[in-house]
Short mmCIF file of C-alpha atoms in Angstrom, two decimals:
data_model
loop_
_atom_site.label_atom_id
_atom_site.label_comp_id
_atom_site.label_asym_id
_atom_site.label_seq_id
_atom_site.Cartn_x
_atom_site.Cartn_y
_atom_site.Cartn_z
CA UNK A 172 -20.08 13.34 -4.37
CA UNK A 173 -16.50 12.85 -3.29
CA UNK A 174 -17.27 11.36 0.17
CA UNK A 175 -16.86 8.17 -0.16
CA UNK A 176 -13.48 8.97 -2.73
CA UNK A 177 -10.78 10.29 -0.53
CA UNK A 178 -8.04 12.03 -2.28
CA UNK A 179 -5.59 11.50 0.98
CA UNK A 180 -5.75 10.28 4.60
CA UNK A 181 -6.39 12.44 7.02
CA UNK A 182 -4.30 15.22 8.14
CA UNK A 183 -3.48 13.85 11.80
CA UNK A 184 0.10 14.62 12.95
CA UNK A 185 2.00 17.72 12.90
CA UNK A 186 4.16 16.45 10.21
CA UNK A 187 1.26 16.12 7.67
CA UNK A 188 0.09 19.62 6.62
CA UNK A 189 4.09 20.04 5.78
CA UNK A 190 4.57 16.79 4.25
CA UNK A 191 1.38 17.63 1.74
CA UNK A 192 2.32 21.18 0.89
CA UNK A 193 5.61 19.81 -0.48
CA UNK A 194 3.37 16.99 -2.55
CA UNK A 195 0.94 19.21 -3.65
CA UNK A 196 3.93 21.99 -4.86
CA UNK A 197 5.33 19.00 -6.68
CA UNK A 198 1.96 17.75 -8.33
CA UNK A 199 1.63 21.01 -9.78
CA UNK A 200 4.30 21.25 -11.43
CA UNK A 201 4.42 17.81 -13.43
CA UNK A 202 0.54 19.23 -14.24
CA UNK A 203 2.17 22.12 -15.10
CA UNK A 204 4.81 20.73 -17.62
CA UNK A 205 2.80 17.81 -18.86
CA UNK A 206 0.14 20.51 -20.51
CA UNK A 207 3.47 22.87 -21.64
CA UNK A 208 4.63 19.92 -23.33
CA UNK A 209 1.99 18.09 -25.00
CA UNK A 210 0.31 21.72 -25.82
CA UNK A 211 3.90 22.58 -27.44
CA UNK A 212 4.21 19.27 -29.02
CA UNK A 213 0.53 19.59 -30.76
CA UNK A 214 1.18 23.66 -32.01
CA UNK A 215 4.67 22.35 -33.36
CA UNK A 216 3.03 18.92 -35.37
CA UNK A 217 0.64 21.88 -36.63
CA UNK A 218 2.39 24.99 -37.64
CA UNK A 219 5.31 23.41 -38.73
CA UNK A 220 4.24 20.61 -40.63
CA UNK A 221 5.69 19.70 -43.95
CA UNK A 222 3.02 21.43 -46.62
CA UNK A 223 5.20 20.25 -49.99
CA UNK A 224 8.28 18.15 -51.00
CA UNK A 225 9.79 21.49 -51.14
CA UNK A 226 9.69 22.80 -47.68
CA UNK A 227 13.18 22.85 -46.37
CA UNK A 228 12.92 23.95 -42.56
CA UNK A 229 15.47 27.10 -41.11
CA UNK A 230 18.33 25.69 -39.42
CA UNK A 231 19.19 27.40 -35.95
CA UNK A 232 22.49 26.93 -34.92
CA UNK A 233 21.98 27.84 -31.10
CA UNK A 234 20.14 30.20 -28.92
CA UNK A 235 21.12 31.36 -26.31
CA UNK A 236 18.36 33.28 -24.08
CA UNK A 237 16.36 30.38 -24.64
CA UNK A 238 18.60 27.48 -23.87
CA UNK A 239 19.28 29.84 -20.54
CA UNK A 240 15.84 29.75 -19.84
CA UNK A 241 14.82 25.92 -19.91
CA UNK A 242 18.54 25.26 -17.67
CA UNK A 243 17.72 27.73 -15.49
CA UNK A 244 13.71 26.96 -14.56
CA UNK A 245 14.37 23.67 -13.73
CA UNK A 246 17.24 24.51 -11.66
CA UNK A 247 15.72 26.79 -9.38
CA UNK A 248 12.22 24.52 -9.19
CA UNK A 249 14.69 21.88 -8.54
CA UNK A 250 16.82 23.52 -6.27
CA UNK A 251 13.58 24.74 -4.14
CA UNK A 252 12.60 21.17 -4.17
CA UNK A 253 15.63 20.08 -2.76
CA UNK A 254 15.78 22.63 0.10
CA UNK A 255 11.96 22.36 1.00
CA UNK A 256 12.46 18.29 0.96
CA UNK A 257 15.67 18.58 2.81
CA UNK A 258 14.16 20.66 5.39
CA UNK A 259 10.76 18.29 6.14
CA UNK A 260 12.99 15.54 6.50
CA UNK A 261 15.92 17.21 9.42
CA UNK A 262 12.45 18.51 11.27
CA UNK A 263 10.99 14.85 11.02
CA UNK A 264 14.15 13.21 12.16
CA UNK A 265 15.00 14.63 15.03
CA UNK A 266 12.37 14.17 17.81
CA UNK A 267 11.82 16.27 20.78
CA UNK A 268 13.72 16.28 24.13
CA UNK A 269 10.57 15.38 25.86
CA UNK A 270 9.13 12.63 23.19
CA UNK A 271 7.31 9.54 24.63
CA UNK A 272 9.63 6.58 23.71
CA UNK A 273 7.77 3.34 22.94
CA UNK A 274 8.92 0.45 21.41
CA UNK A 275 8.08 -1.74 18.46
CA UNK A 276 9.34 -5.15 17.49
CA UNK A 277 8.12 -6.64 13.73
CA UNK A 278 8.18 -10.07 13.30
CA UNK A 279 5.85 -12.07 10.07
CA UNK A 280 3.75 -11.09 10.23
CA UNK A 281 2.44 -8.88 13.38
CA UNK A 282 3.77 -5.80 15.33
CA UNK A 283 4.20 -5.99 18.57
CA UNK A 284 4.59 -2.86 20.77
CA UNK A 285 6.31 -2.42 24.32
CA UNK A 286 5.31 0.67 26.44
CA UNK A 287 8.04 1.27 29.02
CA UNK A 288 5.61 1.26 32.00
CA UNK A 289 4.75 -2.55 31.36
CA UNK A 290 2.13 -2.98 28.83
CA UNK A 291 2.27 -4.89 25.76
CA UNK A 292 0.25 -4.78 22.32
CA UNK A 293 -0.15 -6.78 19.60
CA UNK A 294 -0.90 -4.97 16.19
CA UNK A 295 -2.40 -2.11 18.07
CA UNK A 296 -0.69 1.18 19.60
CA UNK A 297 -2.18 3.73 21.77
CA UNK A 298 -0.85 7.42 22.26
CA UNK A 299 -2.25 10.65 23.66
CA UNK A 300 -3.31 13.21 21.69
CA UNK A 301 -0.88 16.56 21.65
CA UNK A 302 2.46 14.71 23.27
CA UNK A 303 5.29 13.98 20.51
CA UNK A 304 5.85 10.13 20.20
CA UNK A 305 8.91 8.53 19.23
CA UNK A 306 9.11 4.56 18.58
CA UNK A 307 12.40 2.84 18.48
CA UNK A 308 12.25 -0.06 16.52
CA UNK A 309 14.05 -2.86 15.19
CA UNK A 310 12.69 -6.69 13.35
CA UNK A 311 13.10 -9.94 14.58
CA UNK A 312 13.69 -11.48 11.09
CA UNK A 313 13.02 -9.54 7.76
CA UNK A 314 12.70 -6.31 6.70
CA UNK A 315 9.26 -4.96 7.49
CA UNK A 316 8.34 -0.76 7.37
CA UNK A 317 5.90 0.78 10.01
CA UNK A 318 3.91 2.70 8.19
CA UNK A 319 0.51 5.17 9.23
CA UNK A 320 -0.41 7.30 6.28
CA UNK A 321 -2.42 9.79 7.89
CA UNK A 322 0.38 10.72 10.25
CA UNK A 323 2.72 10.77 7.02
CA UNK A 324 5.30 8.50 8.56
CA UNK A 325 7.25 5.12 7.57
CA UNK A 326 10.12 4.23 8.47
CA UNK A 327 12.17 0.68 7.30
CA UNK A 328 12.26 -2.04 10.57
CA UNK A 329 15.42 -3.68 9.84
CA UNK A 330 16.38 -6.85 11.50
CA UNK A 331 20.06 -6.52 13.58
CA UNK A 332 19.85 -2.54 14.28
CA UNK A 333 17.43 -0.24 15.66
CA UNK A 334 15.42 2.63 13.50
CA UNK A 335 13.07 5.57 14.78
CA UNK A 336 10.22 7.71 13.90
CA UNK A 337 8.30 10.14 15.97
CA UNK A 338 4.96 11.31 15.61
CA UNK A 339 2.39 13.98 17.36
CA UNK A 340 -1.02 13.29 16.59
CA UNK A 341 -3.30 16.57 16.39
CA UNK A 342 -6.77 14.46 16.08
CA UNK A 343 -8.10 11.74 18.47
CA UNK A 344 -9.41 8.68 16.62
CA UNK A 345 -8.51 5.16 15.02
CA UNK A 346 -5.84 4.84 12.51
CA UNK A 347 -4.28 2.72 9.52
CA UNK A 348 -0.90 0.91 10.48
CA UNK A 349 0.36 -0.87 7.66
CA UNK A 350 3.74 -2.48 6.39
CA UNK A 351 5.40 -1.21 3.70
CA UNK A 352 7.90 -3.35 2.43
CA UNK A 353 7.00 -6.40 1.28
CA UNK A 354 8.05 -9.06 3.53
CA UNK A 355 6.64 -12.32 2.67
CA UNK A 356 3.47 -14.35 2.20
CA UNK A 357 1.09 -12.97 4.52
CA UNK A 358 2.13 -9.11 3.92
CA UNK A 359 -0.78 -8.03 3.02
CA UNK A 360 -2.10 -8.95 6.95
CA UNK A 361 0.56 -7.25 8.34
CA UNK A 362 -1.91 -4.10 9.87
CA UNK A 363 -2.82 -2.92 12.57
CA UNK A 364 -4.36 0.64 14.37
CA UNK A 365 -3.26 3.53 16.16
CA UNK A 366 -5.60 4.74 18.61
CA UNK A 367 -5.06 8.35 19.60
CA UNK A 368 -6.96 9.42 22.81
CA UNK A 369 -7.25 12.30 25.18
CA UNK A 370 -4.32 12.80 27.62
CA UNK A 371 -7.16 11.70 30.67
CA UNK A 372 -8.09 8.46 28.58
CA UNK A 373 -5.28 7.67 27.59
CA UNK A 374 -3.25 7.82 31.31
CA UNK A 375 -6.90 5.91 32.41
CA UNK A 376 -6.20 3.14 29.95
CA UNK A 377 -2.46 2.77 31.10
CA UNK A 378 -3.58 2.56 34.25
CA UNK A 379 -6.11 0.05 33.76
CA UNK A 380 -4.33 -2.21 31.24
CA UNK A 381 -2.52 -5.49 31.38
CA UNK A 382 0.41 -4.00 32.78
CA UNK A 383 3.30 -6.51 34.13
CA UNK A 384 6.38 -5.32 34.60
CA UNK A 385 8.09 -2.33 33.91
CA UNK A 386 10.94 -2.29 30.68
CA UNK A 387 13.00 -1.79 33.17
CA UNK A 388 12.16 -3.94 35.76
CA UNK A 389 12.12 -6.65 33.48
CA UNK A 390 15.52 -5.85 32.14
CA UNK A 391 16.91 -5.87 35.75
CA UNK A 392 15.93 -9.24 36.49
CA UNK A 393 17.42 -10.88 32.97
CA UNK A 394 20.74 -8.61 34.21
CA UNK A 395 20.37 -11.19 37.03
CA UNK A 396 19.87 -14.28 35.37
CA UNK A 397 22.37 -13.47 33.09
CA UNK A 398 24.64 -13.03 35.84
CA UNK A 399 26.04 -9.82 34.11
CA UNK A 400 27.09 -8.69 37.82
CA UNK A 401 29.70 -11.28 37.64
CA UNK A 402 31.79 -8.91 35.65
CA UNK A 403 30.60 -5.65 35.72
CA UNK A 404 30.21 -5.33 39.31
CA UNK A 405 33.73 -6.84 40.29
CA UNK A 406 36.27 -4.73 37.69
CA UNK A 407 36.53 -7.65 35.25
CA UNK A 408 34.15 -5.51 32.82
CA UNK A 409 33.47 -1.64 32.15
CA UNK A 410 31.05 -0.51 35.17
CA UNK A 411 27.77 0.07 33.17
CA UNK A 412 26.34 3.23 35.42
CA UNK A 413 26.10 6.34 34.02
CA UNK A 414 27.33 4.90 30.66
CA UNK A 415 24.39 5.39 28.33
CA UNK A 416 25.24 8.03 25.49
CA UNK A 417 28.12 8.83 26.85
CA UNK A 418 31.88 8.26 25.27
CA UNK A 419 33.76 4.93 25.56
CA UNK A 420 37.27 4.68 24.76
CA UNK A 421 38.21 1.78 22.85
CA UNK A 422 41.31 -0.52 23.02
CA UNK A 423 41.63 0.40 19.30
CA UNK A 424 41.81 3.83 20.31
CA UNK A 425 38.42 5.35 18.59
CA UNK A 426 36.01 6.60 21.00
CA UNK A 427 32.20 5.67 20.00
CA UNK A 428 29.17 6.37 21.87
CA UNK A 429 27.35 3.96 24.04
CA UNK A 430 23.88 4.48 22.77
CA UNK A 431 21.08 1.64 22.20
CA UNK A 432 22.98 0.33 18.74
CA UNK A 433 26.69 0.09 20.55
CA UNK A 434 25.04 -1.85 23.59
CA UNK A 435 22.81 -4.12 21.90
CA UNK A 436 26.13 -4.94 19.67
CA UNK A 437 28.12 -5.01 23.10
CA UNK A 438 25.15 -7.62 23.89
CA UNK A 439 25.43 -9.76 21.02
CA UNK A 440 29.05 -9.58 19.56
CA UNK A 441 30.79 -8.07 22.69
CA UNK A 442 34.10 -8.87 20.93
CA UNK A 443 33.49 -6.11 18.04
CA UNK A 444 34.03 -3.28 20.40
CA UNK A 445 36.64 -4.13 22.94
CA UNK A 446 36.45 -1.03 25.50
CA UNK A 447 40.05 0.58 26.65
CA UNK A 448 41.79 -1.34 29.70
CA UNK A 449 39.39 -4.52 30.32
CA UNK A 450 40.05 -8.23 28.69
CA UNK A 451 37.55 -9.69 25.71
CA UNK A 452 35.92 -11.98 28.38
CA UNK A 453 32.65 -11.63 27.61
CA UNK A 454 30.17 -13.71 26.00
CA UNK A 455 28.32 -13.78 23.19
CA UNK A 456 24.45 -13.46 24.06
CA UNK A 457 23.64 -14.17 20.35
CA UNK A 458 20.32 -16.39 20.37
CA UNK A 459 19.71 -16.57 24.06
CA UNK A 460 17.93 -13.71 24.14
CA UNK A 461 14.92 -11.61 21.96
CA UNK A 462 14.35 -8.12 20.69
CA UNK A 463 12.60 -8.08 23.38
CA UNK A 464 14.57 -8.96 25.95
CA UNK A 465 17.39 -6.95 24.56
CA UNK A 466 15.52 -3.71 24.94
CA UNK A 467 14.46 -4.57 28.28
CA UNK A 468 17.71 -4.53 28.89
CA UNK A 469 18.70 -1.31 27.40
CA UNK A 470 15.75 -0.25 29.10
CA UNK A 471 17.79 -1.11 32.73
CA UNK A 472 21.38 -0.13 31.93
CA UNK A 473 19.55 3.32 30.51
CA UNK A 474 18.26 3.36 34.60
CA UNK A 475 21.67 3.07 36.01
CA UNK A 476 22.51 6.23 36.75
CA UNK A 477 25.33 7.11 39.54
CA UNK A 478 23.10 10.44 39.95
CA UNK A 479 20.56 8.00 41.86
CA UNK A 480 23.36 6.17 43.57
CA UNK A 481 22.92 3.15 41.22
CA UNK A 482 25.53 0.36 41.09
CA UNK A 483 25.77 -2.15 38.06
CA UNK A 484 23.14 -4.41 39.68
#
């Protein structure tokens, strides 16, 4: 009878048994208290209502026990709320060591998706089956959300910074990808699908895809054309190996780290973060190059490592 009426998605990440226990603990207590009141509200209209002009209800100053009892009930379900909630959302924000990073750039209205070995899809995403995920994203103009409810995950794509999720599908099979946040006039056509596939299947299809190059290939050769050697390679600018997530002093004096947000501002407004002992020379790369492109080259300065005898080119 209920076949064709689905109550929820389909439990398909590791994150979704979790996420429904919570929603089912809390849908069972407004149940819960809905009936309490309305059944209290119904025996009170009842017993107590007014049988002659001369009815004059007991006044009751105060009591204690019981005002004790409705503080403290909805303190502790609130409290457990709070702590189970709390809880879900650390273990969902913090992927594993070993996630699969992939990228995602929204734009009105379409998703587009950047594996790091090459291969690029529109509105479509495939992942293995059993191997954590974790998508970095950011938006190209408006705020869009990247949504699949049968993994329980969305996360806001904001345009200027970056914003991750991760994932681990537990099912093969085709998925829902919506956007959540409303985001102009052709919203509602902002979908797309995950595809989940065995480990084999999955390596087969990124073998056999469109692949062209690598993030990081492609990131080396705008670090070219940009002539970003110029500087970094010579002294004038910070050497750029072995610099990702690590500290950099500023001229200010603060220290920050040089993860994907600092260098993609470095990229853009290189004069907002003026590292310790080299001159504001650089320029601003604002508008001459994508998302994209700007993850590309993340994707390269990530690469140069001094561990694999890398140099700034």
């Amino acid at each position: 009878m209920w076949q064709g009426f689905p109550l929820r998605p389909d439990q398909a990440s590791t994150i979704a048994q979790g996420v429904d226990h919570l929603y089912y603990f809390l849908t069972a207590i407004d149940l819960f208290f809905t009936a309490v009141i309305f059944l209290t509200i119904f025996y009170f209209a009842i017993r107590y209502r007014r049988r002659s002009e001369k009815d004059q209800p007991t006044q009751i100053e105060g009591n204690i026990p019981l005002e004790l009892l409705w503080t403290l009930i909805p303190l502790g379900l609130v409290t457990i709320t709070f702590l189970w909630g709390t809880s879900l959302f650390v273990q969902n924000a913090r992927p594993p060591a070993a996630a699969a990073e992939i990228f995602v750039v929204g734009k009105q209205w379409m998703w587009k998706i950047q594996h790091p070995e090459g291969i690029e899809e529109i509105n479509e995403l495939h992942v293995p089956v059993n191997r954590a995920v974790k998508l970095t994203m950011t938006s190209e103009d408006v705020i869009h959300d990247f949504s699949v409810p049968a993994f329980r995950i969305k996360k806001d794509v904001v345009p200027g910074m970056y914003t991750s999720e991760w994932f681990e599908a537990t099912k093969t099979g085709t998925f829902h990808l919506f956007c959540d946040q409303y985001c102009g006039t052709n919203h509602a056509l902002m979908k797309g699908e995950v595809i989940v596939m065995e480990p084999a299947a999955y390596e087969q299809w990124l073998s056999g895809g469109v692949r062209g190059e690598t993030m990081t290939q492609a990131g080396a050769k705008l670090y070219d054309q940009l002539a970003c050697i110029t500087c970094h390679g010579t002294g004038k600018g910070p050497p750029l190996s072995g610099i990702y997530n690590r500290p950099v002093k500023l001229s200010d004096g603060t220290t920050v780290t040089a993860d994907d947000a600092y260098l993609r501002e470095s990229i853009l407004v290189p004069s907002a973060k003026i590292v310790e002992g080299y001159p504001p020379i650089m320029p601003t790369y604002k508008g001459q190059v994508t998302e994209e492109q700007l993850l590309q080259l993340i994707a390269y300065i990530r690469s140069l490592t001094p561990q694999a005898g890398k140099t700034d080119k």
